[in-house]
Short mmCIF file of C-alpha atoms in Angstrom, two decimals:
data_model
loop_
_atom_site.label_atom_id
_atom_site.label_comp_id
_atom_site.label_asym_id
_atom_site.label_seq_id
_atom_site.Cartn_x
_atom_site.Cartn_y
_atom_site.Cartn_z
CA GLY D 1 -15.74 8.80 -16.51
CA GLU D 2 -14.68 5.34 -15.46
CA SER D 3 -13.22 3.16 -18.21
CA VAL D 4 -11.50 0.57 -16.13
CA GLY D 5 -11.86 -2.23 -18.67
CA LEU D 6 -9.90 -0.56 -21.43
CA HIS D 7 -6.17 -0.86 -22.07
CA LEU D 8 -4.31 2.27 -21.17
CA PRO D 9 -3.50 4.64 -24.03
CA THR D 10 0.18 5.48 -24.33
CA LEU D 11 2.09 8.66 -24.96
CA SER D 12 5.75 8.63 -25.94
CA VAL D 13 7.79 11.85 -25.77
CA GLN D 14 11.42 12.83 -26.09
CA GLU D 15 13.27 13.92 -22.98
CA GLY D 16 13.07 17.69 -22.66
CA ASP D 17 9.86 18.03 -24.66
CA ASN D 18 6.56 19.08 -23.15
CA SER D 19 3.89 16.43 -22.51
CA ILE D 20 0.14 16.88 -22.62
CA ILE D 21 -2.07 14.22 -21.12
CA ASN D 22 -5.82 14.48 -21.61
CA CYS D 23 -8.79 13.24 -19.65
CA ALA D 24 -12.53 13.41 -20.26
CA TYR D 25 -14.84 13.31 -17.29
CA SER D 26 -18.48 12.41 -17.31
CA ASN D 27 -20.21 14.01 -14.35
CA SER D 28 -21.11 17.68 -14.69
CA ALA D 29 -21.71 17.71 -10.91
CA SER D 30 -18.03 17.01 -10.23
CA ASP D 31 -16.52 19.94 -8.40
CA TYR D 32 -12.93 18.90 -7.77
CA PHE D 33 -10.33 17.20 -9.93
CA ILE D 34 -6.99 15.60 -9.20
CA TRP D 35 -4.10 14.29 -11.26
CA TYR D 36 -2.17 11.30 -9.97
CA LYS D 37 1.05 9.62 -11.04
CA GLN D 38 1.40 5.88 -10.58
CA GLU D 39 4.68 4.04 -10.91
CA SER D 40 4.73 0.32 -11.51
CA GLY D 41 3.66 -1.70 -8.47
CA LYS D 42 2.96 1.35 -6.33
CA GLY D 43 -0.06 3.33 -5.21
CA PRO D 44 -0.95 6.55 -7.05
CA GLN D 45 0.72 9.75 -5.88
CA PHE D 46 -0.83 13.20 -5.92
CA ILE D 47 0.50 15.65 -8.51
CA ILE D 48 -1.86 18.60 -8.67
CA ASP D 49 -5.53 19.43 -8.17
CA ILE D 50 -8.03 22.00 -9.38
CA ARG D 51 -11.44 23.13 -8.24
CA SER D 52 -14.33 23.55 -10.63
CA ASN D 53 -14.37 27.32 -10.16
CA MET D 54 -10.92 27.53 -11.78
CA ASP D 55 -9.77 26.82 -15.32
CA LYS D 56 -6.02 26.68 -14.79
CA ARG D 57 -3.60 25.88 -12.01
CA GLN D 58 0.17 25.68 -12.10
CA GLY D 59 2.63 23.74 -10.04
CA GLN D 60 6.28 22.94 -10.38
CA ARG D 61 6.70 21.91 -14.04
CA VAL D 62 3.03 20.92 -14.22
CA THR D 63 -0.10 22.77 -15.27
CA VAL D 64 -3.67 21.54 -15.14
CA LEU D 65 -6.34 22.98 -17.42
CA LEU D 66 -10.04 22.48 -16.88
CA ASN D 67 -12.69 23.03 -19.56
CA LYS D 68 -16.06 22.52 -17.94
CA THR D 69 -17.94 23.23 -21.16
CA VAL D 70 -16.67 20.05 -22.77
CA LYS D 71 -15.83 18.26 -19.51
CA HIS D 72 -12.17 17.98 -20.33
CA LEU D 73 -9.09 18.04 -18.14
CA SER D 74 -5.47 18.14 -19.23
CA LEU D 75 -2.10 17.83 -17.53
CA GLN D 76 0.87 19.56 -19.06
CA ILE D 77 4.37 18.55 -18.00
CA ALA D 78 7.15 20.90 -18.99
CA ALA D 79 10.61 19.64 -19.91
CA THR D 80 9.66 16.00 -19.47
CA GLN D 81 12.28 13.88 -17.75
CA PRO D 82 12.84 10.09 -17.67
CA GLY D 83 11.60 10.08 -14.07
CA ASP D 84 8.24 11.28 -15.35
CA SER D 85 7.65 7.91 -17.01
CA ALA D 86 4.59 6.45 -15.29
CA VAL D 87 0.84 6.05 -15.66
CA TYR D 88 -1.13 9.25 -15.12
CA PHE D 89 -4.72 9.26 -13.92
CA CYS D 90 -7.26 12.01 -13.53
CA ALA D 91 -9.87 11.71 -10.79
CA GLU D 92 -13.12 13.56 -10.24
CA LYS D 93 -15.03 14.08 -7.02
CA ASN D 94 -18.74 14.75 -7.24
CA ASN D 95 -20.35 17.26 -4.95
CA GLN D 96 -22.54 14.70 -3.25
CA GLY D 97 -21.22 11.85 -1.19
CA GLY D 98 -17.56 12.38 -1.93
CA LYS D 99 -17.05 9.55 -4.40
CA LEU D 100 -13.68 9.77 -6.10
CA ILE D 101 -13.84 8.29 -9.60
CA PHE D 102 -10.76 7.73 -11.72
CA GLY D 103 -10.41 8.18 -15.45
CA GLN D 104 -8.84 5.66 -17.80
CA GLY D 105 -5.22 6.65 -17.33
CA THR D 106 -2.41 7.29 -19.80
CA GLU D 107 0.98 5.62 -19.83
CA LEU D 108 3.73 8.17 -20.41
CA SER D 109 7.03 6.93 -21.77
CA VAL D 110 9.99 9.31 -21.93
CA LYS D 111 12.75 8.52 -24.42
CA PRO D 112 16.26 9.70 -23.48
CA SER R 1 1.68 13.21 10.00
CA GLN R 2 -0.84 10.86 8.49
CA THR R 3 0.09 7.44 7.18
CA ILE R 4 -1.84 4.62 5.60
CA HIS R 5 -0.92 0.97 5.89
CA GLN R 6 -2.07 -1.89 3.74
CA TRP R 7 -1.19 -5.53 4.13
CA PRO R 8 -0.20 -7.94 2.89
CA ALA R 9 1.77 -6.57 -0.06
CA THR R 10 1.30 -9.74 -2.09
CA LEU R 11 -1.06 -12.65 -1.72
CA VAL R 12 -1.64 -15.86 -3.65
CA GLN R 13 -4.89 -17.60 -2.84
CA PRO R 14 -6.67 -20.62 -4.33
CA VAL R 15 -10.07 -20.30 -5.93
CA GLY R 16 -12.83 -20.70 -3.35
CA SER R 17 -10.73 -19.59 -0.40
CA PRO R 18 -11.68 -16.59 1.77
CA LEU R 19 -10.00 -13.19 1.65
CA SER R 20 -9.30 -10.49 4.18
CA LEU R 21 -7.29 -7.39 3.30
CA GLU R 22 -6.73 -4.79 5.94
CA CYS R 23 -6.11 -1.08 5.72
CA THR R 24 -5.43 1.25 8.63
CA VAL R 25 -4.86 4.99 8.78
CA GLU R 26 -2.84 6.82 11.41
CA GLY R 27 -2.67 10.46 12.34
CA THR R 28 -6.20 11.50 11.45
CA SER R 29 -9.71 10.90 12.69
CA ASN R 30 -12.96 10.17 10.88
CA PRO R 31 -11.36 9.78 7.47
CA ASN R 32 -13.23 8.88 4.31
CA LEU R 33 -11.95 5.47 3.23
CA TYR R 34 -11.89 3.85 -0.20
CA TRP R 35 -11.11 0.46 -1.74
CA TYR R 36 -10.11 0.35 -5.40
CA ARG R 37 -9.15 -2.53 -7.67
CA GLN R 38 -6.82 -2.25 -10.63
CA ALA R 39 -6.45 -4.98 -13.23
CA ALA R 40 -3.09 -5.23 -14.99
CA GLY R 41 -2.67 -2.35 -17.42
CA ARG R 42 -6.06 -0.92 -16.57
CA GLY R 43 -7.60 1.93 -14.60
CA LEU R 44 -8.76 2.12 -10.98
CA GLN R 45 -12.23 0.80 -10.25
CA LEU R 46 -13.93 2.10 -7.12
CA LEU R 47 -15.25 -0.87 -5.13
CA PHE R 48 -16.35 0.58 -1.79
CA TYR R 49 -16.16 3.79 0.15
CA SER R 50 -17.01 4.71 3.70
CA VAL R 51 -17.72 8.07 5.31
CA GLY R 52 -17.88 6.69 8.87
CA ILE R 53 -17.88 3.61 11.10
CA GLY R 54 -20.31 1.01 9.83
CA GLN R 55 -21.21 3.13 6.77
CA ILE R 56 -20.28 1.35 3.55
CA SER R 57 -21.27 2.29 0.01
CA SER R 58 -20.85 -0.39 -2.61
CA GLU R 59 -20.15 0.71 -6.14
CA VAL R 60 -20.03 -2.53 -8.09
CA PRO R 61 -22.01 -5.72 -7.35
CA GLN R 62 -19.43 -8.46 -6.98
CA ASN R 63 -17.96 -11.20 -4.90
CA LEU R 64 -16.48 -8.80 -2.34
CA SER R 65 -17.63 -6.98 0.78
CA ALA R 66 -16.17 -4.28 2.98
CA SER R 67 -16.43 -3.42 6.64
CA ARG R 68 -15.31 -0.59 8.86
CA PRO R 69 -15.26 -1.91 12.41
CA GLN R 70 -13.20 1.01 13.73
CA ASP R 71 -12.78 4.63 12.70
CA ARG R 72 -9.45 4.13 10.97
CA GLN R 73 -9.76 0.52 9.86
CA PHE R 74 -11.18 -0.63 6.53
CA ILE R 75 -11.37 -4.32 5.63
CA LEU R 76 -12.01 -5.91 2.25
CA SER R 77 -13.32 -9.47 2.37
CA SER R 78 -14.58 -12.33 0.30
CA LYS R 79 -16.07 -15.63 1.39
CA LYS R 80 -15.01 -17.47 -1.78
CA LEU R 81 -12.50 -16.02 -4.21
CA LEU R 82 -12.94 -16.24 -7.98
CA LEU R 83 -10.20 -16.13 -10.60
CA SER R 84 -11.59 -12.78 -11.70
CA ASP R 85 -10.84 -11.33 -8.26
CA SER R 86 -7.13 -11.22 -9.12
CA GLY R 87 -5.76 -7.70 -9.27
CA PHE R 88 -4.03 -4.87 -7.45
CA TYR R 89 -6.11 -3.65 -4.51
CA LEU R 90 -5.58 -0.14 -3.25
CA CYS R 91 -6.86 1.49 -0.11
CA ALA R 92 -7.08 5.27 0.16
CA TRP R 93 -8.21 7.91 2.63
CA ARG R 94 -9.44 11.50 2.37
CA GLY R 95 -10.13 14.05 5.06
CA ASN R 96 -13.57 14.93 6.33
CA PRO R 97 -16.08 16.43 5.69
CA VAL R 98 -16.75 14.27 2.66
CA ASP R 99 -17.40 17.22 0.38
CA MET R 100 -14.11 18.88 1.25
CA ASN R 101 -11.86 19.36 -1.74
CA THR R 102 -8.81 17.40 -0.72
CA GLU R 103 -6.86 14.70 -2.46
CA ALA R 104 -6.91 11.03 -1.55
CA PHE R 105 -3.80 9.38 -0.15
CA PHE R 106 -3.11 5.83 -1.22
CA GLY R 107 -1.52 2.83 0.41
CA GLN R 108 1.07 0.78 -1.39
CA GLY R 109 -1.45 -1.78 -2.54
CA THR R 110 -1.93 -5.55 -2.31
CA ARG R 111 -1.20 -7.70 -5.33
CA LEU R 112 -3.74 -10.55 -5.19
CA THR R 113 -3.38 -13.57 -7.46
CA VAL R 114 -6.13 -16.15 -7.37
CA VAL R 115 -4.98 -19.53 -8.69
#
């Protein structure tokens, strides 16, 4: 769900390790989910998406997992690199009206 | 290819002054358009979205309004700015129909500081 008033949680990982970023969504009617990466002072950029009829989708170095039972989404980044340092947001689209609602976001920091 | 333009990139306005932020999309027709606001270190708050010309849905009651005078133009306005209106404003578009499962594409944002 939308938690825009809260400070972003942070995740710090060592370069080369795998990162897991979690997101809880609130609307069981949401049928499409997206992960975005936002670098400082820029607009969010698309990373990967998943439809509600799937539970896993893989991209280049990234995997998204969807657990509809507990309304949970995760983004896994393999072999995390310094260039992966950014804020990561999940977004959910409901199946009526096309609203796109963003989750709280997580700030990922990669240590060299 | 499709592109989205937002301007200005930065803006400093006094309290009580009006606001007009413009967003235009090129290379597509009848897009779904969105305005978001992001406070420093916070998430993205959906302010308005539009599925067509003259059709505006407001998500949060506030000191702002939106208009869509043309198919690919989305304007965010205020008659009198408040200090709390400061933030990073982002415009985004998605393809139609509105229930299609496609990602949103974002502009580069406008950093608004109300002083």
